[in-house]
Coordinates of C-alpha atoms in Angstrom, one line a residue:
A76 CA 120.2 45.6 43.4
T77 CA 123.9 44.0 44.6
M78 CA 126.2 41.2 43.5
G79 CA 125.2 39.6 46.1
A80 CA 124.1 39.5 49.8
T81 CA 125.9 38.9 54.1
R82 CA 123.8 38.7 56.7
T83 CA 125.6 42.0 57.9
T84 CA 124.3 43.6 54.7
V85 CA 120.6 43.0 55.4
D86 CA 121.0 44.3 58.1
G87 CA 122.8 47.5 57.9
L88 CA 120.1 48.0 54.8
I89 CA 117.3 47.0 56.9
S90 CA 119.6 49.5 59.7
G91 CA 120.6 52.0 57.9
G92 CA 117.3 52.1 55.2
I93 CA 117.3 52.4 51.9
D94 CA 117.6 56.2 51.1
G95 CA 120.5 55.6 53.3
W96 CA 121.9 52.8 51.6
L97 CA 121.7 54.2 48.0
T98 CA 123.0 57.7 49.8
D99 CA 126.1 55.6 50.7
Q100 CA 126.8 53.2 47.5
F101 CA 126.5 56.2 45.0
A102 CA 129.4 58.2 47.9
M103 CA 130.7 55.2 47.5
T104 CA 134.8 55.7 46.1
R105 CA 135.1 53.9 43.0
A106 CA 137.3 50.4 43.2
P107 CA 140.4 50.3 41.4
S108 CA 140.3 49.9 37.5
H109 CA 140.3 46.0 36.6
F110 CA 143.1 47.6 34.0
D111 CA 145.0 49.1 37.2
W112 CA 144.6 45.4 38.5
L113 CA 145.6 44.7 35.1
T114 CA 148.9 46.0 35.3
A115 CA 149.5 46.3 39.6
N116 CA 149.6 41.9 39.4
G117 CA 152.4 41.4 36.1
Y118 CA 149.3 41.1 33.9
N119 CA 151.6 43.3 31.4
A120 CA 154.4 41.1 30.5
A121 CA 155.2 40.7 27.7
A122 CA 154.3 37.3 27.4
N123 CA 150.9 38.0 27.8
I124 CA 150.3 40.5 24.4
N125 CA 148.6 37.5 22.6
S126 CA 146.7 36.3 25.8
Q127 CA 143.4 36.7 27.6
N128 CA 145.5 36.2 30.6
G129 CA 144.5 38.5 33.8
F130 CA 140.3 39.5 32.4
D131 CA 138.3 36.1 34.1
T132 CA 140.8 36.7 37.6
T133 CA 140.1 39.8 37.9
M134 CA 136.5 40.5 36.5
W135 CA 135.5 37.6 39.3
R136 CA 137.6 39.3 41.6
Q137 CA 135.8 43.2 41.9
L138 CA 132.6 41.3 41.5
I139 CA 132.8 39.1 43.9
V140 CA 135.6 40.9 47.0
E141 CA 134.4 45.2 46.5
P142 CA 132.5 46.7 48.4
D143 CA 130.7 49.4 45.2
Q144 CA 128.1 46.7 45.3
L145 CA 125.4 49.0 43.2
R146 CA 127.9 49.5 41.4
Q147 CA 129.2 47.1 40.2
R148 CA 125.8 46.4 39.6
V149 CA 124.6 48.7 37.2
G150 CA 128.0 47.8 34.8
M151 CA 126.9 44.0 34.8
A152 CA 123.3 45.4 33.4
L153 CA 125.2 48.3 31.3
L154 CA 128.0 45.4 30.0
D155 CA 124.6 43.1 30.1
M156 CA 123.6 46.2 27.6
L157 CA 125.9 48.3 25.7
V158 CA 127.9 45.1 24.9
V159 CA 131.3 44.0 23.6
G160 CA 133.0 40.5 24.3
I161 CA 136.6 40.1 24.4
D162 CA 136.6 37.2 22.0
G163 CA 135.6 39.7 19.4
V164 CA 138.4 41.3 20.5
N165 CA 139.9 41.8 17.3
T166 CA 143.4 43.7 19.2
N167 CA 146.1 42.6 20.8
W168 CA 146.0 43.3 25.0
Q169 CA 142.8 41.3 24.7
A170 CA 142.6 42.3 28.6
F171 CA 143.6 45.2 29.0
A172 CA 141.2 46.8 26.5
A173 CA 138.1 44.2 27.3
A174 CA 138.9 45.9 30.9
A175 CA 138.9 49.2 29.7
Y176 CA 136.0 48.8 28.5
V177 CA 134.6 47.7 31.4
D178 CA 136.1 50.4 34.4
V179 CA 134.3 53.1 31.0
L180 CA 130.7 50.9 32.0
L181 CA 131.8 51.6 35.9
D182 CA 133.2 54.4 35.8
N183 CA 130.1 56.0 34.1
A184 CA 127.6 54.2 35.8
F185 CA 126.5 57.1 38.2
G186 CA 126.3 59.7 35.6
N187 CA 124.8 60.9 32.6
F188 CA 124.5 58.7 29.8
R189 CA 125.1 60.6 26.8
D190 CA 129.0 60.3 29.1
I191 CA 128.1 57.4 29.2
M192 CA 127.5 57.3 24.8
D193 CA 130.6 59.4 24.5
A194 CA 133.0 56.7 26.6
I195 CA 131.6 53.8 24.1
T196 CA 131.9 56.1 20.8
T197 CA 135.6 56.6 22.0
N198 CA 137.1 53.5 22.9
P199 CA 138.9 50.9 21.1
A200 CA 137.5 47.7 22.5
M201 CA 134.1 49.4 21.4
A202 CA 135.9 49.8 17.7
S203 CA 137.3 46.9 17.1
F204 CA 134.5 44.6 19.0
L205 CA 131.7 46.5 15.9
T206 CA 134.4 46.5 13.4
F207 CA 133.9 50.9 12.9
L208 CA 137.7 51.6 14.4
G209 CA 139.8 52.5 11.7
N210 CA 137.1 53.6 9.4
R211 CA 137.2 55.3 6.2
K212 CA 135.8 57.9 4.6
A213 CA 134.1 56.3 1.4
N214 CA 136.0 55.7 -1.6
A215 CA 135.8 56.9 -5.0
T216 CA 137.5 55.2 -7.3
T217 CA 136.6 51.5 -5.8
G218 CA 132.9 52.6 -4.2
A219 CA 134.4 51.4 -0.9
Q220 CA 131.5 52.7 1.7
P221 CA 132.4 52.9 5.7
D222 CA 132.0 50.5 8.4
E223 CA 128.0 51.2 9.4
N224 CA 128.1 48.4 11.6
Y225 CA 128.8 50.6 15.0
A226 CA 125.9 53.5 13.1
R227 CA 122.9 50.6 12.9
E228 CA 124.2 48.7 16.2
L229 CA 124.0 52.5 17.9
M230 CA 120.6 52.9 17.6
Q231 CA 119.5 49.5 17.6
L232 CA 120.3 47.9 20.3
F233 CA 122.0 51.1 22.4
T234 CA 119.5 54.0 22.6
I235 CA 116.2 53.8 20.1
G236 CA 116.2 50.8 19.0
L237 CA 114.3 49.4 15.6
Y238 CA 110.3 50.8 15.8
Q239 CA 109.3 54.1 18.1
L240 CA 107.6 54.3 21.3
N241 CA 105.4 55.7 23.5
M242 CA 106.9 57.1 27.1
D243 CA 105.1 53.2 28.4
G244 CA 107.1 51.5 26.2
S245 CA 104.5 50.1 24.0
L246 CA 104.5 50.7 20.1
K247 CA 103.9 53.8 18.2
T248 CA 101.9 52.5 15.5
S249 CA 100.2 53.6 11.4
G250 CA 97.1 51.8 10.3
G251 CA 98.0 49.2 13.0
N252 CA 101.9 49.0 12.0
P253 CA 104.6 49.6 14.6
I254 CA 106.6 53.0 12.6
E255 CA 110.9 51.9 12.3
T256 CA 112.5 54.4 14.0
Y257 CA 115.2 55.0 10.9
T258 CA 115.6 53.5 8.0
P259 CA 119.0 52.4 6.0
A260 CA 119.3 55.9 4.7
D261 CA 120.0 57.0 8.4
V262 CA 122.1 53.9 9.4
S263 CA 124.3 55.2 6.1
G264 CA 124.2 58.5 6.7
L265 CA 125.1 57.8 10.2
A266 CA 127.9 55.7 9.5
R267 CA 129.9 58.8 7.5
V268 CA 130.1 60.4 11.5
F269 CA 131.4 57.7 12.7
T270 CA 134.7 57.9 9.8
G271 CA 138.8 58.6 11.0
L272 CA 138.7 56.9 14.9
N273 CA 142.0 55.5 15.8
Y274 CA 144.5 55.0 18.4
S275 CA 145.7 58.1 20.0
S276 CA 148.7 55.5 19.4
T277 CA 151.3 53.9 17.1
V278 CA 152.5 52.1 19.9
S279 CA 151.4 48.4 20.2
T280 CA 154.3 46.7 22.6
T281 CA 152.6 47.6 26.2
P282 CA 148.7 47.6 26.7
A283 CA 148.5 52.0 27.6
R284 CA 146.7 52.3 24.4
Y285 CA 143.0 50.5 25.1
K286 CA 143.0 53.0 28.5
V287 CA 142.2 56.5 26.7
P288 CA 140.1 57.3 24.2
L289 CA 140.6 57.1 20.2
V290 CA 141.5 60.5 18.7
M291 CA 140.6 62.1 15.0
Q292 CA 142.7 61.1 12.2
A293 CA 141.6 63.5 10.1
S294 CA 143.0 61.7 6.9
I295 CA 140.4 59.6 6.4
N296 CA 137.6 61.0 7.9
E297 CA 134.3 62.3 6.0
T298 CA 134.2 65.4 5.8
G299 CA 131.5 65.7 3.7
T300 CA 127.3 66.3 4.5
A301 CA 126.4 63.7 7.0
S302 CA 122.5 63.6 7.0
F303 CA 120.9 61.2 9.6
L304 CA 117.7 60.8 11.9
G305 CA 115.9 64.1 10.5
T306 CA 119.6 65.7 11.2
S307 CA 122.6 67.2 9.0
T308 CA 126.5 67.8 9.3
S309 CA 129.7 68.8 7.3
G310 CA 133.0 69.6 9.0
G311 CA 133.5 66.2 10.0
G312 CA 135.4 65.7 13.6
T313 CA 135.0 65.2 16.7
A314 CA 132.3 68.4 15.6
A315 CA 130.2 65.8 14.0
I316 CA 130.7 63.0 16.6
K317 CA 128.7 65.0 19.1
V318 CA 125.9 67.0 17.4
A319 CA 125.2 62.8 15.8
L320 CA 125.4 62.1 19.8
D321 CA 123.3 64.6 20.5
T322 CA 120.7 63.7 18.1
I323 CA 120.2 60.9 19.6
F324 CA 120.1 61.2 23.0
A325 CA 118.0 64.0 22.7
H326 CA 115.2 61.8 20.3
S327 CA 112.2 60.6 22.6
N328 CA 112.9 56.9 21.7
V329 CA 115.8 56.8 24.7
P330 CA 114.1 57.7 28.4
P331 CA 111.2 54.3 27.5
F332 CA 113.9 52.2 25.7
V333 CA 116.7 52.5 28.0
S334 CA 114.9 52.1 31.1
K335 CA 113.0 49.6 30.6
Q336 CA 116.6 47.2 29.2
L337 CA 117.8 48.5 32.3
I338 CA 114.4 47.2 35.0
Q339 CA 114.2 43.9 33.2
R340 CA 118.1 43.5 33.9
L341 CA 118.0 45.1 38.2
V342 CA 114.3 43.7 38.5
T343 CA 111.9 42.8 36.5
S344 CA 111.7 41.5 33.7
N345 CA 108.3 42.0 32.2
P346 CA 108.1 46.2 33.5
S347 CA 104.3 47.1 33.2
P348 CA 103.8 50.2 31.2
A349 CA 103.9 52.0 34.2
Y350 CA 106.6 51.3 36.2
V351 CA 108.1 52.1 32.3
A352 CA 106.4 54.8 32.2
R353 CA 107.2 56.5 35.5
V354 CA 111.1 55.3 36.0
A355 CA 111.3 57.0 31.7
A356 CA 109.8 60.1 33.2
V357 CA 112.6 61.1 35.4
F358 CA 115.0 59.5 32.4
A359 CA 113.7 63.0 30.9
N360 CA 112.6 64.6 33.7
S361 CA 115.8 64.3 37.2
G362 CA 113.5 66.6 38.2
S363 CA 116.3 69.2 38.8
G364 CA 115.3 69.7 34.2
T365 CA 118.0 66.9 34.0
R366 CA 117.6 63.7 31.4
G367 CA 120.1 61.0 31.6
D368 CA 121.1 61.7 34.9
M369 CA 122.0 57.5 35.9
K370 CA 121.5 58.3 39.5
A371 CA 117.7 59.4 38.8
V372 CA 116.9 57.3 37.7
I373 CA 119.1 54.4 39.1
K374 CA 117.1 55.4 42.8
A375 CA 113.3 55.5 40.7
I376 CA 113.9 52.1 39.4
L377 CA 115.0 50.3 43.2
T378 CA 112.5 52.4 44.6
D379 CA 109.5 52.0 42.3
S380 CA 106.4 50.5 43.4
E381 CA 106.5 47.9 41.6
A382 CA 109.7 46.6 42.4
R383 CA 109.2 46.8 46.3
D384 CA 105.5 46.1 46.9
D385 CA 104.2 43.6 48.7
S386 CA 101.4 43.4 46.6
A387 CA 103.1 43.9 42.8
L388 CA 106.1 41.2 44.4
T389 CA 103.7 38.0 44.3
A390 CA 101.7 38.5 40.9
A391 CA 102.4 36.4 37.7
S392 CA 104.2 38.6 35.5
A393 CA 106.7 39.5 39.0
G394 CA 110.0 39.9 39.3
K395 CA 112.9 37.5 36.4
I396 CA 115.7 34.8 36.8
R397 CA 118.7 35.1 38.8
E398 CA 121.1 34.9 35.1
P399 CA 124.3 32.5 36.4
I400 CA 126.3 35.1 36.8
M401 CA 124.4 36.5 40.0
R402 CA 124.4 33.0 41.2
L403 CA 127.5 32.3 41.7
T404 CA 128.7 36.0 42.9
G405 CA 125.6 35.3 45.0
W406 CA 127.0 32.6 46.6
G407 CA 130.3 33.6 46.8
R408 CA 129.6 36.9 49.0
A409 CA 127.7 35.2 51.2
F410 CA 129.8 32.8 52.3
G411 CA 133.2 35.2 52.0
V412 CA 135.1 33.4 49.0
N413 CA 138.5 35.1 48.4
S414 CA 141.2 33.9 46.6
P415 CA 144.4 35.4 49.0
A416 CA 146.8 34.0 45.3
N417 CA 145.0 36.4 44.1
T418 CA 144.3 33.7 40.7
W419 CA 140.8 34.1 41.6
P420 CA 140.4 30.2 38.9
F421 CA 136.8 30.6 38.1
G422 CA 137.5 31.3 35.1
N423 CA 135.9 31.3 30.8
T424 CA 132.1 30.0 32.9
S425 CA 130.1 30.4 29.0
S426 CA 130.7 26.4 28.7
M427 CA 126.7 25.7 28.5
S428 CA 128.2 21.7 29.1
T429 CA 130.5 21.9 32.0
R430 CA 130.0 25.3 33.9
I431 CA 127.0 27.7 34.0
A432 CA 126.6 29.2 30.4
Q433 CA 127.2 33.0 31.2
S434 CA 130.8 34.7 32.2
P435 CA 131.3 38.4 32.9
G436 CA 132.6 40.1 29.6
R437 CA 132.2 37.1 27.6
S438 CA 128.9 37.8 25.6
P439 CA 129.1 35.7 22.5
S440 CA 128.0 38.8 20.1
V441 CA 126.2 42.8 19.9
F442 CA 122.4 40.5 21.3
T443 CA 124.8 39.3 24.7
S444 CA 123.6 36.2 26.0
F445 CA 120.1 36.8 25.8
R446 CA 117.9 39.4 24.6
P447 CA 115.9 41.8 26.8
G448 CA 112.3 40.8 24.5
Y449 CA 112.8 36.8 24.3
S450 CA 110.1 34.8 25.0
P451 CA 110.4 30.6 25.7
P452 CA 108.2 29.1 23.2
A453 CA 105.3 26.5 23.1
T454 CA 105.7 27.6 27.5
A455 CA 102.5 29.2 29.7
I456 CA 105.0 31.9 29.7
S457 CA 104.9 33.0 25.8
S458 CA 101.1 31.8 25.5
A459 CA 100.3 35.1 28.7
G460 CA 102.1 37.5 26.5
L461 CA 105.0 37.6 28.7
V462 CA 108.8 37.6 28.2
A463 CA 111.3 35.9 29.7
P464 CA 115.2 36.4 28.8
E465 CA 117.6 34.8 30.4
F466 CA 115.7 31.6 29.4
Q467 CA 117.7 32.0 26.5
I468 CA 120.1 30.8 28.1
T469 CA 118.4 28.0 30.6
N470 CA 117.1 24.5 28.7
E471 CA 117.8 21.2 29.7
Q472 CA 121.5 21.0 29.3
S473 CA 122.4 23.9 31.0
V474 CA 120.6 23.6 34.2
V475 CA 122.3 19.7 34.0
A476 CA 125.4 21.9 33.3
Y477 CA 125.2 24.4 36.2
I478 CA 124.2 21.5 39.1
N479 CA 127.1 19.6 38.1
Y480 CA 129.6 22.7 38.5
F481 CA 127.8 24.3 41.3
Q482 CA 127.4 20.6 43.2
S483 CA 131.1 20.3 43.5
L484 CA 132.3 24.5 43.8
V485 CA 130.0 24.8 46.9
A486 CA 131.9 21.7 48.3
N487 CA 135.2 22.6 47.5
G488 CA 135.5 25.9 46.3
S489 CA 138.1 26.0 43.2
G490 CA 141.4 26.9 43.7
D491 CA 141.8 28.9 46.2
A492 CA 138.9 30.7 45.6
N493 CA 136.8 28.8 48.9
P494 CA 134.1 29.3 50.9
H495 CA 133.7 30.4 54.7
Y496 CA 130.1 27.9 56.1
T497 CA 131.2 28.8 59.6
S498 CA 128.2 31.3 60.1
I499 CA 125.5 29.0 59.2
L500 CA 127.3 25.7 60.9
T501 CA 126.3 27.3 63.9
K502 CA 122.8 27.0 62.6
A503 CA 123.2 23.2 61.3
S504 CA 121.5 21.6 63.9
D505 CA 118.5 23.6 62.9
S506 CA 116.8 22.9 59.5
T507 CA 114.3 24.9 60.0
A508 CA 116.4 27.8 61.2
L509 CA 120.0 27.0 58.6
I510 CA 117.3 27.0 55.4
A511 CA 115.8 30.5 56.7
E512 CA 118.8 32.2 56.3
V513 CA 120.1 30.8 52.9
N514 CA 117.8 31.6 51.9
T515 CA 117.7 35.0 53.6
V516 CA 121.6 35.6 52.2
L517 CA 121.1 33.4 48.4

C-alpha cells in the first residue's frame, strides 16, 4: 500500500488500524504535481525544450518523500497498466509531457475509473505514445485510414482484454475455445472515433500545452457512422468519444480485467478466482450503485482476506516479487533519504547490466516492463500453472547488476541523496534485534 515504510509509519498503522489508515490516506492532500514542481525548479528553461531533464528527478523525489503514500502506490500501479514511457513520447518538452501524464493518474487514483479513461484519452503524452495525436479521418483519394493504435490498446491492454471473462477472471469458452472480446472491425470502427484530437495550442516554445487536455480539430475528425462492440455512433466530436468510452466502461470484462491487474500490482501475482470475483463485484457496484469507484476497489483489494489472513499469506501461490523500483523507494523511505539540493540523482535506473532493470515512467513499450501473464519457463512456477510477472526482468544479469548497484547505494547513497542509519545503529550490538528491525521496515 506504500512505496516504503518507516518505524513511525508502521507504529502509526498499528495504533490507528487499517480502516483509519486508509481513511487518512484517502483524505490526504495530493502532493504538488510533477508538472508544477518542474516549473518551480526552472526546468522550463528554453535549454530543456528538447531534453528529458528533470523527469527522473521529480519521479524519485515524489515517490521517496511525499506523504500521500497510498496515492503514490496506486499511481505507480496504474502507470504499469495504462502505460506511457517517456522515451516513446515524441514531442518537445518530453519531461513535462510525461510528468503531466503521471499527474493525470495520480490526480484520479482515488476517483472513478471512467474518469481515468477520459483523462488518458485526452492526454497529449498518451496521444503521442500511442500515435493518435492529430489522427485523421479516412481519405478516399489516398486510401489512408485512421490510426488504429489507441483503439486497439485501449481495449486489449487497458480495459477489456482479448477474451471474454467471467467475474472471477476465468475465461468464457465456446466449444472449449476462448471467446474473443472484439474483432478487427471493432478496432477499425473505434479508430474512427479517435480522430481529430490535437493540442489545445500551437505554441510549442513553452510546455504549457502538455498540461491541458487535447481538443477536437473538426477538419480531421470523422463525423460519419462508427460501429464497435455492438454500438454505433455518428456525428463525431467529443460526443462520439463519450459514447465509445461509455460503451467500453459498461463492458462486462472491465471489472474482472482491471481488478485482477490491480491485485497483481498491489498484493499477489496469483489471486484466487474468488479474490478476483470479490473485488470485481465492488468495481461493478461499490455498494452505493457506483461502478468504477477506485476508493472502494482499492479498499477491497487491500483488506480482502486473501491479502490479510495468515493462512492465505503462507499458501504456496501467495505473494509476488517486489519490483525493483519498490526496493529502491523502500530503502529510501526506511532510512530517511533526502536530497537537500533537490537533485535526486538516481536518474534512469532502467539498465539491466548496471542498475535495477526498471525506472519509474520509463516502460520500454506499451506492454510495460513485465506482462501480467508472464510465467518464467522451465521453472516450478510455470509447472504449477502460476505466473510471476516481475520475473520477466529478473535474471542472472539483472540480479548481479542490482546487487552491485545497491551495495554502493546502501553504503554511499547517490550524490547528495544519502541515507540515515541512526535509528538502526542503536541496535548494532544486538544482531537479532538489528536484523528484525531491518526486516520490519523493509
